[in-house]
mmCIF file of C-alpha atoms in Angstrom:
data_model
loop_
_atom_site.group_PDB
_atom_site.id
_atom_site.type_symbol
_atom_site.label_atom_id
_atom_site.label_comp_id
_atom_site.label_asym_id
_atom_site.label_seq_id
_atom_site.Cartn_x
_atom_site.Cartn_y
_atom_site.Cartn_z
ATOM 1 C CA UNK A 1275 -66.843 87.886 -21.973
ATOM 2 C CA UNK A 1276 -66.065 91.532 -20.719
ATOM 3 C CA UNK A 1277 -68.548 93.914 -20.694
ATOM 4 C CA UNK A 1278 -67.831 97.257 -20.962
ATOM 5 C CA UNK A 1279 -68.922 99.716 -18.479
ATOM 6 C CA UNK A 1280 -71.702 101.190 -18.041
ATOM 7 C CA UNK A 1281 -71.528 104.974 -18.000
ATOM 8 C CA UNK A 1282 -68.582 107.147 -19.105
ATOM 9 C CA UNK A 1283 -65.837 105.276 -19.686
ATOM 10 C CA UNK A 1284 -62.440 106.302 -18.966
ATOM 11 C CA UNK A 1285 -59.999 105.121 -21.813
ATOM 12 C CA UNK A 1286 -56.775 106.325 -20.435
ATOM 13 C CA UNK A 1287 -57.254 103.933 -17.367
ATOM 14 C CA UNK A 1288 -57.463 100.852 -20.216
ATOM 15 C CA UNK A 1289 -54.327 101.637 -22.099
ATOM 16 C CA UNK A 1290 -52.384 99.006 -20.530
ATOM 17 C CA UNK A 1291 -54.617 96.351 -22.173
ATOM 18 C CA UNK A 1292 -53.681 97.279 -25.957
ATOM 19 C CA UNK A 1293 -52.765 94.480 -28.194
ATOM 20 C CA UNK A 1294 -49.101 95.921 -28.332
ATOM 21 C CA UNK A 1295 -49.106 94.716 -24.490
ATOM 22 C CA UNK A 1296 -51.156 91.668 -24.346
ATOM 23 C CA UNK A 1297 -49.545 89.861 -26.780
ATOM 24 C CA UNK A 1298 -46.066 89.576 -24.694
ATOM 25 C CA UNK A 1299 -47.801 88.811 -21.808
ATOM 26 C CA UNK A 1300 -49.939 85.909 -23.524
ATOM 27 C CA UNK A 1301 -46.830 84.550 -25.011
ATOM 28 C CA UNK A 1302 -44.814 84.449 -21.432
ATOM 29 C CA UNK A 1303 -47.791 82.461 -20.122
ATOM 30 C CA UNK A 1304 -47.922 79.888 -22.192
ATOM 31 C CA UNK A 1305 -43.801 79.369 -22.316
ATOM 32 C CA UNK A 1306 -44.292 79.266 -18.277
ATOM 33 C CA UNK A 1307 -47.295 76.901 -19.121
ATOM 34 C CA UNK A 1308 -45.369 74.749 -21.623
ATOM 35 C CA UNK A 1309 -42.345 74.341 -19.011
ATOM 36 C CA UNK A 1310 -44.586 73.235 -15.848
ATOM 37 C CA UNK A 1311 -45.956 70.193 -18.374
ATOM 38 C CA UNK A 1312 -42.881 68.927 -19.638
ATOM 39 C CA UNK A 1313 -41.782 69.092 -15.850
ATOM 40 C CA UNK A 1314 -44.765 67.628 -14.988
ATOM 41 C CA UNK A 1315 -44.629 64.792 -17.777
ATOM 42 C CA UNK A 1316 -40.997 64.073 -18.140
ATOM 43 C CA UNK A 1317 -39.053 60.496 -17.871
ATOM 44 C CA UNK A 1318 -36.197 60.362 -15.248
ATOM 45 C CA UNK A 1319 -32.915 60.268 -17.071
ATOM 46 C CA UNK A 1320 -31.511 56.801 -18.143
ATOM 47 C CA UNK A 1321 -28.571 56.838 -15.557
ATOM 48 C CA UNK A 1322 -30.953 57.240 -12.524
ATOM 49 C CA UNK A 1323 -33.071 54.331 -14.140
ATOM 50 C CA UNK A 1324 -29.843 52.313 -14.443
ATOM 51 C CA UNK A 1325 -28.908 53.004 -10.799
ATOM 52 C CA UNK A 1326 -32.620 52.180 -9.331
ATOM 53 C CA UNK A 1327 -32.567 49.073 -11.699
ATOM 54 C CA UNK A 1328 -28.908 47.807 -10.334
ATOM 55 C CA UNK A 1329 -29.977 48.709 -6.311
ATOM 56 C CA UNK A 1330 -33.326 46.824 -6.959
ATOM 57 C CA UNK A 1331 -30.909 43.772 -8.888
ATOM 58 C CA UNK A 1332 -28.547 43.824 -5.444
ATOM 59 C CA UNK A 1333 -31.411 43.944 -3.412
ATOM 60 C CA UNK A 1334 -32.733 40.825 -4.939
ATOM 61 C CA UNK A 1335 -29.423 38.803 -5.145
ATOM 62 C CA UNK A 1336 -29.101 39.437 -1.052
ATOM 63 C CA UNK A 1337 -32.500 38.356 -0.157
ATOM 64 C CA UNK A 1338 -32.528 35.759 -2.302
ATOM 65 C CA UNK A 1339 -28.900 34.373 -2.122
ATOM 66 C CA UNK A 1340 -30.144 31.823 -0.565
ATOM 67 C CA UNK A 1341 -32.928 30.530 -3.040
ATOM 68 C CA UNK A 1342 -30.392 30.485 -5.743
ATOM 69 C CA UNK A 1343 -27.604 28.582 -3.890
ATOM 70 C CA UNK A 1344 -30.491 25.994 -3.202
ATOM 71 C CA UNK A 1345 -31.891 25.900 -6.746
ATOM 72 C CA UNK A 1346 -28.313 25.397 -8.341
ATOM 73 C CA UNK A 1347 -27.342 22.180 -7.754
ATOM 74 C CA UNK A 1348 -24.323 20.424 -8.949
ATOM 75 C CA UNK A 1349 -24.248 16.902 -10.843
ATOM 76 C CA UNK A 1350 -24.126 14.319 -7.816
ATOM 77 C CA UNK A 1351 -21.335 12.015 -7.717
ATOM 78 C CA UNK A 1352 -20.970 8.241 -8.474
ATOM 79 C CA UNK A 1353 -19.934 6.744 -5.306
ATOM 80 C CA UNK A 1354 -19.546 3.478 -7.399
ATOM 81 C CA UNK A 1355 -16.079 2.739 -8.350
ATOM 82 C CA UNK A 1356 -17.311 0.763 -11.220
ATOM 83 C CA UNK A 1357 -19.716 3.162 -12.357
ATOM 84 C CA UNK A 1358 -17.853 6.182 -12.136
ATOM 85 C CA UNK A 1359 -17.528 8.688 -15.124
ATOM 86 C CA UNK A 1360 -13.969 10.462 -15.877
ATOM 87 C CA UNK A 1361 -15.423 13.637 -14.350
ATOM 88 C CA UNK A 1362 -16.473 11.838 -11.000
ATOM 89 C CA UNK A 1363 -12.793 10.242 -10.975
ATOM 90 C CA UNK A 1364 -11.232 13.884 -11.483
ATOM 91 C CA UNK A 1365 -12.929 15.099 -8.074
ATOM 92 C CA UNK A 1366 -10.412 13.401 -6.249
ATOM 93 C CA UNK A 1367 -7.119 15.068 -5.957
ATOM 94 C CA UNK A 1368 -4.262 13.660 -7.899
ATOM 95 C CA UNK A 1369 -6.492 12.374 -11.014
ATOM 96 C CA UNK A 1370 -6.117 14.341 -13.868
ATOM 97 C CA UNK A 1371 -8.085 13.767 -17.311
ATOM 98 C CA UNK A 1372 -5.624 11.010 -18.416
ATOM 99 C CA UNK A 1373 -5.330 9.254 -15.786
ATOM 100 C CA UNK A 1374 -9.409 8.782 -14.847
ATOM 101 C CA UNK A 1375 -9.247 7.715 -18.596
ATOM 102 C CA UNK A 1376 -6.442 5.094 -18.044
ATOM 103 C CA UNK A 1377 -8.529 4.006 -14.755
ATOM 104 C CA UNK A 1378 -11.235 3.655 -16.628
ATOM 105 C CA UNK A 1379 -9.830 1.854 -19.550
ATOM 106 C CA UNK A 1380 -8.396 -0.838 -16.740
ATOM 107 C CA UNK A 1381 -11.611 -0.883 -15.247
ATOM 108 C CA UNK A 1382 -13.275 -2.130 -18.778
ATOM 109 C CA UNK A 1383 -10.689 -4.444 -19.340
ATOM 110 C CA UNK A 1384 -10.862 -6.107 -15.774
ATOM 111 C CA UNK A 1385 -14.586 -6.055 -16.192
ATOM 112 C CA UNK A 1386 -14.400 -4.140 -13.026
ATOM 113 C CA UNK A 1387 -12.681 -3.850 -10.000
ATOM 114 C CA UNK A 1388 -12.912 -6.674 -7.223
ATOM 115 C CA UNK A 1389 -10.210 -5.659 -4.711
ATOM 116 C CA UNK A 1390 -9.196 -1.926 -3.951
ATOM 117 C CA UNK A 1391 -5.051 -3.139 -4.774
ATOM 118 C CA UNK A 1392 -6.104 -3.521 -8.349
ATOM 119 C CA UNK A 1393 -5.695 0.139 -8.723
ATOM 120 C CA UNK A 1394 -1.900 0.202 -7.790
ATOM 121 C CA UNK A 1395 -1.437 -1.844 -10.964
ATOM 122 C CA UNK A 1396 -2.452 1.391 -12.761
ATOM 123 C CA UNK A 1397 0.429 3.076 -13.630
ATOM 124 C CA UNK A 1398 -0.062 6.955 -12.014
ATOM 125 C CA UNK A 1399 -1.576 5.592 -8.898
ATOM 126 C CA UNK A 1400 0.405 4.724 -5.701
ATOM 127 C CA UNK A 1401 -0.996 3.493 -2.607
ATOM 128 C CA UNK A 1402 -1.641 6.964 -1.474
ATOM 129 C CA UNK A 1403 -3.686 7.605 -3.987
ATOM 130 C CA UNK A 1404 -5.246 4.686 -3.729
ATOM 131 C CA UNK A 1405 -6.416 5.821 -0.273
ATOM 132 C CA UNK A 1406 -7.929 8.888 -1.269
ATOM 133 C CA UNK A 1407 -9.854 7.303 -3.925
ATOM 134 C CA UNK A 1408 -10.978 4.932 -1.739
ATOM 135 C CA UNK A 1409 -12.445 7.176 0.442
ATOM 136 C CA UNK A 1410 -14.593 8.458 -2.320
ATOM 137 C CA UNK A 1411 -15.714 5.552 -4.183
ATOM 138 C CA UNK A 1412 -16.810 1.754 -2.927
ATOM 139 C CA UNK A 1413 -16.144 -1.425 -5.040
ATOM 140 C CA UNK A 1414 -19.257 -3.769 -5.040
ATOM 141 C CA UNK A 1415 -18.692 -6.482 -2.998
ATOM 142 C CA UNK A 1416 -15.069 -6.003 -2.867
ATOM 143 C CA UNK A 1417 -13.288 -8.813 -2.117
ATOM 144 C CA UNK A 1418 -10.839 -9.152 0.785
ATOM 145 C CA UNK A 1419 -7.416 -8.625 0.009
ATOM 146 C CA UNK A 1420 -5.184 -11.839 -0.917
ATOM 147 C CA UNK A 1421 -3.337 -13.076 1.288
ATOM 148 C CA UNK A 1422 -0.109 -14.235 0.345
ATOM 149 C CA UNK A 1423 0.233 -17.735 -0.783
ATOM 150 C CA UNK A 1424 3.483 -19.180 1.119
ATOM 151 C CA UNK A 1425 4.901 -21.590 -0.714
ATOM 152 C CA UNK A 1426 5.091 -24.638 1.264
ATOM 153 C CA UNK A 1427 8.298 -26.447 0.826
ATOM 154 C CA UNK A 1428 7.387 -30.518 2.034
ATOM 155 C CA UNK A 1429 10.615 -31.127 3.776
ATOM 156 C CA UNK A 1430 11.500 -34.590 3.749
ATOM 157 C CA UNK A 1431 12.330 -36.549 6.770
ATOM 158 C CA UNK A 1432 15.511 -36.286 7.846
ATOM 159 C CA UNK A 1433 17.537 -39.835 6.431
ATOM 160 C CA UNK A 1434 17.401 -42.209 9.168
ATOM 161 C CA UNK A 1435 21.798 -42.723 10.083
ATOM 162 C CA UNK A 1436 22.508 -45.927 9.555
ATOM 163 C CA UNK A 1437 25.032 -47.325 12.136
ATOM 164 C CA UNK A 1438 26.920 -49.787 10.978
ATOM 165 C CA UNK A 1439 27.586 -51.786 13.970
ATOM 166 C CA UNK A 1440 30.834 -54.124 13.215
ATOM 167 C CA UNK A 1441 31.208 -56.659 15.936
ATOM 168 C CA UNK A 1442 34.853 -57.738 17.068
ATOM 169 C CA UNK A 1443 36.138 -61.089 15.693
ATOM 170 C CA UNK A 1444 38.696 -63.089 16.150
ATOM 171 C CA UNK A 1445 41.823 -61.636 15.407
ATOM 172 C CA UNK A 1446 45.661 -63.073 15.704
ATOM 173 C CA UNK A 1447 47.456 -61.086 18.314
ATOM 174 C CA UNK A 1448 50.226 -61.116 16.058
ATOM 175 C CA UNK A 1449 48.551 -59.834 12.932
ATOM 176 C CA UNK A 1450 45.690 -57.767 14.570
ATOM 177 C CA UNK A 1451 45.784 -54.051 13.805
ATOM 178 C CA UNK A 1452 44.820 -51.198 16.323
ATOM 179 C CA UNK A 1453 41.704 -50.629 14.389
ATOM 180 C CA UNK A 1454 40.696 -53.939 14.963
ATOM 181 C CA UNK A 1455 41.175 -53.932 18.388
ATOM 182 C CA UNK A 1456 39.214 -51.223 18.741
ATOM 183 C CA UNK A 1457 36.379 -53.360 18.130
ATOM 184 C CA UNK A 1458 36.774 -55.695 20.884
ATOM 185 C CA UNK A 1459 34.445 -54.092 23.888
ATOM 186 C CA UNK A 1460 36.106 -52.182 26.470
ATOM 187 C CA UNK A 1461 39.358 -52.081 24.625
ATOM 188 C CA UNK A 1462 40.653 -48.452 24.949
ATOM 189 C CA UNK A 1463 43.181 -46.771 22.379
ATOM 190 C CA UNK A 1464 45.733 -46.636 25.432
ATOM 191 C CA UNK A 1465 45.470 -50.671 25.608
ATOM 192 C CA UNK A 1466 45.128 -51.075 22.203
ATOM 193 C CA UNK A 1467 48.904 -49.311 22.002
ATOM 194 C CA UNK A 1468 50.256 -50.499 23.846
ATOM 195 C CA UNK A 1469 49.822 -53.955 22.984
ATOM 196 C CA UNK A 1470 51.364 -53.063 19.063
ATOM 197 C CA UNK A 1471 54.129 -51.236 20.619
ATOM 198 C CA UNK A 1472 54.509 -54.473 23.096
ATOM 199 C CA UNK A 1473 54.357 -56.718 20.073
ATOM 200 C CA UNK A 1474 56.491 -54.583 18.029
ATOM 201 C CA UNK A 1475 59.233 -54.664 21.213
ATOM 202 C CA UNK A 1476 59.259 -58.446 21.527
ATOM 203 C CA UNK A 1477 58.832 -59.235 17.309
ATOM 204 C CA UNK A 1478 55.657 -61.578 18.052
ATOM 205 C CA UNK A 1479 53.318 -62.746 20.786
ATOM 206 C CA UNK A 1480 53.827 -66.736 22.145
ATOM 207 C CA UNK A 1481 51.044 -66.117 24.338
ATOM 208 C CA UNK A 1482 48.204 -64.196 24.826
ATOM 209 C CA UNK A 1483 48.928 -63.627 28.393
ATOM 210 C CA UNK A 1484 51.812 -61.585 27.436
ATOM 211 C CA UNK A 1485 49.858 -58.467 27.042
ATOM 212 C CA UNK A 1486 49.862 -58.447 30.734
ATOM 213 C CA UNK A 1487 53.024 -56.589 30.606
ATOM 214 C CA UNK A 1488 50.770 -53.718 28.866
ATOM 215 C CA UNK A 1489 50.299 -50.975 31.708
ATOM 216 C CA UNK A 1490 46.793 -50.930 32.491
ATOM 217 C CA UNK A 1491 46.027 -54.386 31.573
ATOM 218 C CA UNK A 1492 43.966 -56.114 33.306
ATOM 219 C CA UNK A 1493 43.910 -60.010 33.974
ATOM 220 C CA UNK A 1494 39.900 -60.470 34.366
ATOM 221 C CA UNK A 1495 39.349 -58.612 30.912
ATOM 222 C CA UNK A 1496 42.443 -60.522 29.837
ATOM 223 C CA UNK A 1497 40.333 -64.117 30.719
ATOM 224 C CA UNK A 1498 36.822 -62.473 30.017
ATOM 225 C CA UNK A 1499 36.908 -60.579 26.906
ATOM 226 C CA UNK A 1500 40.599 -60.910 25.138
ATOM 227 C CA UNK A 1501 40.444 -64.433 25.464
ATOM 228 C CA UNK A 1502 36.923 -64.218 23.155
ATOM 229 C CA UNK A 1503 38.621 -62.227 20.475
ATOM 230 C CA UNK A 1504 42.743 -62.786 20.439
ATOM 231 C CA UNK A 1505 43.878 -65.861 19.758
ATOM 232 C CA UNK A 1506 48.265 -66.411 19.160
ATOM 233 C CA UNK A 1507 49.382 -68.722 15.612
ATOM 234 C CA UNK A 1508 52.528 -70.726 16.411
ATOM 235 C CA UNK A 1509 54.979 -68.952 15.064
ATOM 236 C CA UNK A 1510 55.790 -71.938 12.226
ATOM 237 C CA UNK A 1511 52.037 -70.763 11.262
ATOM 238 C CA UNK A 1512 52.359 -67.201 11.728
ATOM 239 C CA UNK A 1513 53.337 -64.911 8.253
ATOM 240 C CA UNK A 1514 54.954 -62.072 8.089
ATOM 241 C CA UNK A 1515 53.716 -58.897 9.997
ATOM 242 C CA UNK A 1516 53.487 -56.596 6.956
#
């Protein structure tokens, strides 16, 4: 509180503090005043918040990329061919949804697969495909593959050749035909001409030595072998040479 002053005081000197003056002054202060609180207390705007908030957000996606690649994991596959869902079958290139349905729906009506071929029944799926599924999936103890069944064809022994074996008889040189002298052992087809044409010259054979006027005739196969086998009818006995 202000205490005025002792002795004589001088009021000219204390003009300046009239009310008329004060009051402006008071005023000013407290607008000054008012300003350095609100300064003092004030938010940040939204936008910087936004902008801290979305550095802060990238800051924690690149330190922690990792942790969240880890964390997310995908549903794992069914390496089982038999087991396999339509969206394990549509992993591997080529198999859209309607075909991993029709795989499937072959699959349940086989009662599963037992040899990888089986699939290239499935109409969609070639043997490349096949391949690529194969190298995705297993079958359960897959069977080998068939081998093919070659038809065996029993072949039958081939028929023995009968050779007829005629033996030479006795013939009459005037009635004998070259055929039949054919038969007689070591007759050629030269001899055997020559005795028809000899026979045919003369009309009929007397003798059987005759056919020593056949060139190449020989009298020791005439006496050994002709002998056996020619024999000459009188000619009273002998019919006609047809």
């Amino acid at each position: 509180m202000l205490q005025p002053p002792k002795g004589r005081v001088d009021v000219k000197r204390f003009k300046w503090l009239s009310a008329e003056r004060l009051l402006p002054a008071a005023c000013c202060l407290l607008a000054v005043a008012a300003l350095i609180y609100a300064a003092a207390t004030r938010e940040p705007p939204a936008e910087t918040e936004v902008t801290l908030s979305s550095q802060v957000t990238l800051v924690t996606l690149q330190n922690g990329a990792d942790s969240v690649a880890d964390t997310t994991t995908a549903k794992p596959l069914c390496r089982d061919l038999n087991a396999a869902t339509q969206e394990d079958l549509m992993r591997v290139e080529g198999i859209g949804q309607v075909l991993a349905q029709r795989i499937i729906t072959d699959r349940t009506r086989k009662g599963g697969f037992c040899r990888r071929a089986e699939l290239t029944d499935i109409d969609g799926v070639g043997e490349s495909l096949m391949q690529r599924i194969m190298e995705e999936f297993f079958i359960p103890d897959e069977l080998p593959p068939e081998t093919e069944i070659t038809q065996t064809t029993t072949k039958r022994p081939a028929a023995t050749e009968t050779t007829l074996t005629v033996t030479a008889g006795r013939y009459d040189l005037n009635l004998v035909t070259e055929e039949e002298l054919l038969l007689i052992p070591g007759m050629t087809k030269q001899l055997a001409e020559g005795i028809l044409e000899l026979r045919t010259a003369i009309q009929y054979y007397t003798h059987l030595y005759e056919v020593l006027y056949v060139d190449g005739m020989n009298g020791s196969y005439v006496d050994d072998v002709l002998a056996e086998h020619l024999y000459v009818t009188p000619r009273e006995q002998t019919s006609v040479h047809p």
